[in-house]
PDB file of C-alpha atoms in Angstrom:
ATOM      1  CA  ARG A   1     -24.333 -60.953  56.767  1.00 91.00           C
ATOM      2  CA  MET A   2     -22.011 -60.739  53.748  1.00 92.00           C
ATOM      3  CA  LEU A   3     -19.544 -63.271  55.179  1.00 92.00           C
ATOM      4  CA  GLU A   4     -22.346 -65.669  56.041  1.00 93.00           C
ATOM      5  CA  GLY A   5     -23.780 -65.275  52.529  1.00 95.00           C
ATOM      6  CA  LEU A   6     -20.432 -65.847  50.832  1.00 95.00           C
ATOM      7  CA  ALA A   7     -19.946 -68.974  52.965  1.00 94.00           C
ATOM      8  CA  THR A   8     -23.055 -70.474  51.320  1.00 95.00           C
ATOM      9  CA  ILE A   9     -21.496 -70.307  47.846  1.00 94.00           C
ATOM     10  CA  LYS A  10     -19.449 -73.346  46.927  1.00 89.00           C
ATOM     11  CA  ASP A  11     -15.777 -72.787  46.030  1.00 91.00           C
ATOM     12  CA  VAL A  12     -15.611 -69.235  47.446  1.00 94.00           C
ATOM     13  CA  THR A  13     -12.473 -68.396  49.407  1.00 94.00           C
ATOM     14  CA  VAL A  14     -12.604 -65.227  51.498  1.00 94.00           C
ATOM     15  CA  TYR A  15      -9.305 -63.560  52.421  1.00 90.00           C
ATOM     16  CA  GLY A  16      -8.844 -61.983  55.829  1.00 86.00           C
ATOM     17  CA  THR A  17     -11.190 -62.422  58.760  1.00 85.00           C
ATOM     18  CA  THR A  18     -13.946 -64.865  57.854  1.00 86.00           C
ATOM     19  CA  ASP A  19     -15.629 -65.431  61.215  1.00 86.00           C
ATOM     20  CA  PRO A  20     -18.608 -63.057  61.461  1.00 82.00           C
ATOM     21  CA  HIS A  21     -18.377 -63.244  65.272  1.00 85.00           C
ATOM     22  CA  SER A  22     -14.665 -62.448  65.490  1.00 86.00           C
ATOM     23  CA  PRO A  23     -13.640 -59.316  67.403  1.00 86.00           C
ATOM     24  CA  ARG A  24     -11.184 -58.692  64.538  1.00 84.00           C
ATOM     25  CA  LEU A  25     -14.113 -58.137  62.162  1.00 80.00           C
ATOM     26  CA  ILE A  26     -14.240 -54.452  63.082  1.00 78.00           C
ATOM     27  CA  HIS A  27     -10.817 -54.015  61.429  1.00 76.00           C
ATOM     28  CA  LYS A  28     -12.098 -55.472  58.169  1.00 75.00           C
ATOM     29  CA  GLY A  29     -14.461 -52.585  57.599  1.00 78.00           C
ATOM     30  CA  GLY A  30     -16.820 -53.032  54.684  1.00 85.00           C
ATOM     31  CA  ILE A  31     -14.273 -54.601  52.352  1.00 87.00           C
ATOM     32  CA  ILE A  32     -14.222 -58.312  51.585  1.00 91.00           C
ATOM     33  CA  ALA A  33     -11.741 -59.822  49.132  1.00 91.00           C
ATOM     34  CA  PHE A  34     -12.553 -63.237  47.714  1.00 93.00           C
ATOM     35  CA  LYS A  35     -12.063 -65.603  44.816  1.00 93.00           C
ATOM     36  CA  ILE A  36     -14.021 -68.430  43.317  1.00 91.00           C
ATOM     37  CA  LYS A  37     -12.071 -71.585  42.590  1.00 89.00           C
ATOM     38  CA  SER A  38     -11.415 -72.247  38.910  1.00 82.00           C
ATOM     39  CA  MET A  39     -13.233 -69.126  37.723  1.00 85.00           C
ATOM     40  CA  LYS A  40     -11.753 -66.004  36.205  1.00 83.00           C
ATOM     41  CA  HIS A  41     -12.163 -62.935  38.383  1.00 85.00           C
ATOM     42  CA  GLN A  42     -12.627 -60.638  35.381  1.00 83.00           C
ATOM     43  CA  LYS A  43     -15.468 -62.695  33.957  1.00 85.00           C
ATOM     44  CA  ILE A  44     -17.350 -63.179  37.219  1.00 89.00           C
ATOM     45  CA  SER A  45     -17.030 -59.463  38.056  1.00 89.00           C
ATOM     46  CA  GLY A  46     -18.339 -58.509  34.628  1.00 87.00           C
ATOM     47  CA  LEU A  47     -21.298 -60.858  34.893  1.00 89.00           C
ATOM     48  CA  VAL A  48     -22.186 -59.591  38.380  1.00 90.00           C
ATOM     49  CA  ALA A  49     -22.142 -56.053  36.976  1.00 89.00           C
ATOM     50  CA  ASP A  50     -24.164 -56.974  33.888  1.00 87.00           C
ATOM     51  CA  TYR A  51     -26.817 -59.084  35.605  1.00 85.00           C
ATOM     52  CA  GLY A  52     -27.004 -57.477  39.019  1.00 88.00           C
ATOM     53  CA  GLY A  53     -25.902 -53.897  38.505  1.00 88.00           C
ATOM     54  CA  ILE A  54     -23.215 -54.410  41.135  1.00 90.00           C
ATOM     55  CA  GLY A  55     -19.679 -53.135  40.675  1.00 87.00           C
ATOM     56  CA  LEU A  56     -16.855 -55.286  41.996  1.00 89.00           C
ATOM     57  CA  ARG A  57     -13.200 -54.402  41.948  1.00 83.00           C
ATOM     58  CA  PHE A  58     -11.119 -57.206  40.545  1.00 82.00           C
ATOM     59  CA  GLY A  59      -7.504 -57.977  39.896  1.00 74.00           C
ATOM     60  CA  CYS A  60      -4.693 -57.138  42.275  1.00 70.00           C
ATOM     61  CA  PHE A  61      -6.084 -53.743  43.287  1.00 66.00           C
ATOM     62  CA  CYS A  62      -3.138 -51.600  44.416  1.00 67.00           C
ATOM     63  CA  THR A  63      -1.316 -54.491  46.050  1.00 66.00           C
ATOM     64  CA  HIS A  64      -0.100 -56.632  43.173  1.00 67.00           C
ATOM     65  CA  MET A  65       2.710 -58.443  44.942  1.00 71.00           C
ATOM     66  CA  PHE A  66       0.661 -59.080  48.099  1.00 73.00           C
ATOM     67  CA  ILE A  67      -2.276 -60.538  46.147  1.00 75.00           C
ATOM     68  CA  LYS A  68       0.066 -62.735  44.133  1.00 76.00           C
ATOM     69  CA  HIS A  69       1.652 -63.887  47.395  1.00 77.00           C
ATOM     70  CA  LEU A  70      -1.797 -64.721  48.846  1.00 79.00           C
ATOM     71  CA  LEU A  71      -2.689 -66.692  45.713  1.00 78.00           C
ATOM     72  CA  LYS A  72       0.703 -68.410  45.651  1.00 83.00           C
ATOM     73  CA  ALA A  73       1.201 -67.311  42.049  1.00 78.00           C
ATOM     74  CA  PRO A  74       4.174 -69.015  40.384  1.00 80.00           C
ATOM     75  CA  LYS A  75       7.188 -66.778  39.820  1.00 78.00           C
ATOM     76  CA  THR A  76       6.993 -67.485  36.107  1.00 78.00           C
ATOM     77  CA  VAL A  77       3.506 -65.983  35.967  1.00 72.00           C
ATOM     78  CA  ILE A  78       4.698 -62.899  37.814  1.00 68.00           C
ATOM     79  CA  ALA A  79       7.719 -62.571  35.521  1.00 69.00           C
ATOM     80  CA  LEU A  80       5.552 -62.842  32.420  1.00 68.00           C
ATOM     81  CA  GLN A  81       3.047 -60.255  33.623  1.00 67.00           C
ATOM     82  CA  TYR A  82       4.988 -57.342  32.183  1.00 59.00           C
ATOM     83  CA  VAL A  83       5.190 -59.027  28.798  1.00 64.00           C
ATOM     84  CA  ILE A  84       1.538 -59.991  28.827  1.00 63.00           C
ATOM     85  CA  PHE A  85       0.297 -56.518  29.717  1.00 61.00           C
ATOM     86  CA  ASN A  86       2.505 -54.797  27.179  1.00 62.00           C
ATOM     87  CA  LEU A  87       2.651 -57.180  24.245  1.00 64.00           C
ATOM     88  CA  ALA A  88      -0.523 -59.229  24.515  1.00 58.00           C
ATOM     89  CA  PRO A  89      -3.141 -57.419  26.612  1.00 53.00           C
ATOM     90  CA  ARG A  90      -5.839 -59.905  25.568  1.00 57.00           C
ATOM     91  CA  LEU A  91      -4.009 -62.552  27.570  1.00 56.00           C
ATOM     92  CA  SER A  92      -4.346 -60.525  30.769  1.00 56.00           C
ATOM     93  CA  ASN A  93      -6.980 -62.951  32.063  1.00 57.00           C
ATOM     94  CA  MET A  94      -4.080 -65.275  32.878  1.00 62.00           C
ATOM     95  CA  ILE A  95      -2.932 -62.877  35.598  1.00 67.00           C
ATOM     96  CA  PRO A  96      -4.030 -63.993  39.072  1.00 72.00           C
ATOM     97  CA  GLY A  97      -6.324 -61.772  41.079  1.00 81.00           C
ATOM     98  CA  LEU A  98      -9.191 -61.481  43.483  1.00 86.00           C
ATOM     99  CA  MET A  99     -12.592 -59.832  43.571  1.00 90.00           C
ATOM    100  CA  ARG A 100     -13.517 -57.265  46.178  1.00 90.00           C
ATOM    101  CA  VAL A 101     -16.946 -56.225  47.360  1.00 93.00           C
ATOM    102  CA  SER A 102     -17.083 -52.974  49.333  1.00 90.00           C
ATOM    103  CA  MET A 103     -19.957 -51.945  51.524  1.00 89.00           C
ATOM    104  CA  SER A 104     -20.566 -48.701  53.293  1.00 87.00           C
ATOM    105  CA  ILE A 105     -23.004 -46.971  55.577  1.00 87.00           C
ATOM    106  CA  GLY A 106     -25.422 -46.504  52.682  1.00 89.00           C
ATOM    107  CA  ASN A 107     -25.850 -50.222  52.042  1.00 91.00           C
ATOM    108  CA  ARG A 108     -28.875 -52.033  53.420  1.00 94.00           C
ATOM    109  CA  PRO A 109     -29.328 -55.719  54.292  1.00 94.00           C
ATOM    110  CA  GLU A 110     -31.330 -56.049  51.060  1.00 95.00           C
ATOM    111  CA  ASP A 111     -28.252 -54.918  49.105  1.00 94.00           C
ATOM    112  CA  VAL A 112     -26.201 -57.719  50.648  1.00 94.00           C
ATOM    113  CA  ASP A 113     -28.938 -60.260  49.910  1.00 95.00           C
ATOM    114  CA  HIS A 114     -29.176 -59.034  46.312  1.00 94.00           C
ATOM    115  CA  PHE A 115     -25.406 -59.373  45.865  1.00 94.00           C
ATOM    116  CA  ILE A 116     -25.341 -62.914  47.284  1.00 96.00           C
ATOM    117  CA  THR A 117     -28.262 -63.958  45.063  1.00 94.00           C
ATOM    118  CA  VAL A 118     -26.656 -62.498  41.938  1.00 93.00           C
ATOM    119  CA  LEU A 119     -23.246 -64.001  42.724  1.00 95.00           C
ATOM    120  CA  LYS A 120     -24.781 -67.445  43.367  1.00 94.00           C
ATOM    121  CA  ASP A 121     -26.689 -67.266  40.085  1.00 92.00           C
ATOM    122  CA  VAL A 122     -23.612 -66.190  38.132  1.00 91.00           C
ATOM    123  CA  VAL A 123     -21.425 -68.892  39.675  1.00 91.00           C
ATOM    124  CA  GLU A 124     -24.008 -71.607  39.067  1.00 88.00           C
ATOM    125  CA  SER A 125     -24.628 -70.536  35.473  1.00 86.00           C
ATOM    126  CA  GLU A 126     -20.884 -70.430  34.793  1.00 80.00           C
ATOM    127  CA  LYS A 127     -20.404 -73.891  36.303  1.00 73.00           C
ATOM    128  CA  LYS A 128     -23.211 -75.261  34.133  1.00 68.00           C
ATOM    129  CA  TYR A 129     -21.649 -73.618  31.088  1.00 61.00           C
ATOM    130  CA  GLN A 130     -18.198 -74.957  31.920  1.00 57.00           C
ATOM    131  CA  THR A 131     -19.361 -78.465  32.660  1.00 52.00           C
ATOM    132  CA  ASN A 132     -22.228 -78.990  30.242  1.00 52.00           C
ATOM    133  CA  SER A 133     -21.467 -76.857  27.222  1.00 54.00           C
ATOM    134  CA  ILE A 134     -17.726 -77.309  26.967  1.00 55.00           C
ATOM    135  CA  LEU A 135     -17.842 -81.028  27.748  1.00 58.00           C
ATOM    136  CA  GLN A 136     -20.596 -81.439  25.188  1.00 63.00           C
ATOM    137  CA  GLU A 137     -18.511 -79.575  22.601  1.00 63.00           C
ATOM    138  CA  LYS A 138     -15.542 -81.842  23.325  1.00 59.00           C
ATOM    139  CA  GLU A 139     -17.677 -84.955  23.087  1.00 66.00           C
ATOM    140  CA  ASP A 140     -19.173 -83.765  19.801  1.00 66.00           C
ATOM    141  CA  PHE A 141     -15.710 -82.968  18.441  1.00 63.00           C
ATOM    142  CA  TYR A 142     -14.332 -86.418  19.312  1.00 60.00           C
ATOM    143  CA  ARG A 143     -17.475 -88.179  18.082  1.00 66.00           C
ATOM    144  CA  ASN A 144     -17.213 -86.389  14.722  1.00 67.00           C
ATOM    145  CA  ARG A 145     -13.496 -87.181  14.513  1.00 64.00           C
ATOM    146  CA  LEU A 146     -14.166 -90.844  15.165  1.00 64.00           C
ATOM    147  CA  LYS A 147     -16.861 -90.876  12.472  1.00 69.00           C
ATOM    148  CA  MET A 148     -14.398 -89.336   9.992  1.00 66.00           C
ATOM    149  CA  VAL A 149     -11.725 -91.895  10.879  1.00 60.00           C
ATOM    150  CA  PHE A 150     -14.089 -94.859  10.599  1.00 64.00           C
ATOM    151  CA  THR A 151     -15.509 -93.500   7.319  1.00 70.00           C
ATOM    152  CA  GLU A 152     -11.989 -93.265   5.877  1.00 63.00           C
ATOM    153  CA  ILE A 153     -11.110 -96.760   7.113  1.00 62.00           C
ATOM    154  CA  GLY A 154     -14.310 -97.896   5.643  1.00 56.00           C
TER     155      GLY A 154
END
């Protein structure tokens, strides 16, 4: 149910077994690692927690080098990680990572549906923000610049 729900969200990449009918699915357990193209894992995880009351693990978990290998992180990013974490922790959102949803025997189908709904809403609202708001800000900035230039030219 979770894999099928995640497959309905545009730009989601699930790592590991993705076929809900695969005999290998039993080895996956209740853990699904995923990312959303062009979106920061820290931000999406925080929004899912804030708006849906759902906790996601995010980052590289306990497998930093493996996650970076999966994401094909450039060696320069990996080399700079130590510096970023120690000298500029606010820049840590540049570090690649995944999100992980974990389900257990206590979760019901409604919990999965709630998660998928919240994640879809968060992703869609972030896409609207990224496309509409930021593009509008850029357009406004350039429009105002052009007005200043033409006013000075006169």
